[in-house]
XYZ file of C-alpha atoms in Angstrom:
64
model
C 19.997 127.942 -131.181
C 19.173 126.513 -127.741
C 21.706 123.726 -128.315
C 24.394 126.347 -128.996
C 23.491 128.148 -125.766
C 23.557 124.935 -123.708
C 26.904 124.030 -125.239
C 28.458 127.380 -124.335
C 27.110 127.207 -120.776
C 28.439 123.648 -120.491
C 31.929 124.680 -121.550
C 31.941 127.384 -118.856
C 30.924 125.115 -115.961
C 33.643 123.829 -113.651
C 31.500 121.092 -112.125
C 31.712 117.916 -114.244
C 28.093 116.982 -113.518
C 26.788 120.413 -114.565
C 29.023 120.405 -117.639
C 27.777 116.967 -118.664
C 24.141 117.973 -118.108
C 24.379 120.980 -120.419
C 26.488 119.231 -123.059
C 24.180 116.210 -122.964
C 21.149 118.446 -123.436
C 22.843 120.149 -126.390
C 23.609 116.751 -127.940
C 20.005 115.580 -127.503
C 18.640 118.752 -129.098
C 20.895 118.285 -132.116
C 20.673 114.498 -132.536
C 17.572 113.354 -130.640
C 17.476 110.994 -127.708
C 20.120 108.254 -127.822
C 18.769 104.807 -128.590
C 19.326 101.881 -126.304
C 18.173 100.898 -122.879
C 15.891 103.393 -121.183
C 16.941 104.648 -117.767
C 15.297 102.740 -114.960
C 12.918 105.063 -113.165
C 11.265 102.722 -110.702
C 14.235 101.748 -108.547
C 14.081 101.707 -104.768
C 16.261 104.836 -104.459
C 13.873 106.844 -106.588
C 10.859 105.618 -104.657
C 12.551 106.441 -101.339
C 13.163 109.994 -102.530
C 9.516 110.591 -103.444
C 6.858 112.136 -101.284
C 3.767 110.004 -100.719
C 1.796 112.253 -103.069
C 4.358 111.887 -105.884
C 4.457 108.119 -105.389
C 0.664 107.809 -105.541
C 0.557 110.003 -108.657
C 3.211 107.824 -110.300
C 1.188 104.705 -109.495
C -1.975 106.273 -110.904
C -0.174 107.210 -114.142
C 1.228 103.708 -114.613
C -2.051 101.884 -114.072
C -4.666 104.295 -115.232
């Protein structure tokens, strides 16, 4: 049911990024996460966007 709701919201959005977010979420709910390469979450852009507290928490979760 949530996938149906996300799909309808996605079809109503004018912004391509918002539309893709909702339609992608609907797809994942119906079919599971796509297989393949995982998104890289430790790139320099992501680290630059983190607060010091978030960065330290991420380090603690990776190594502890």
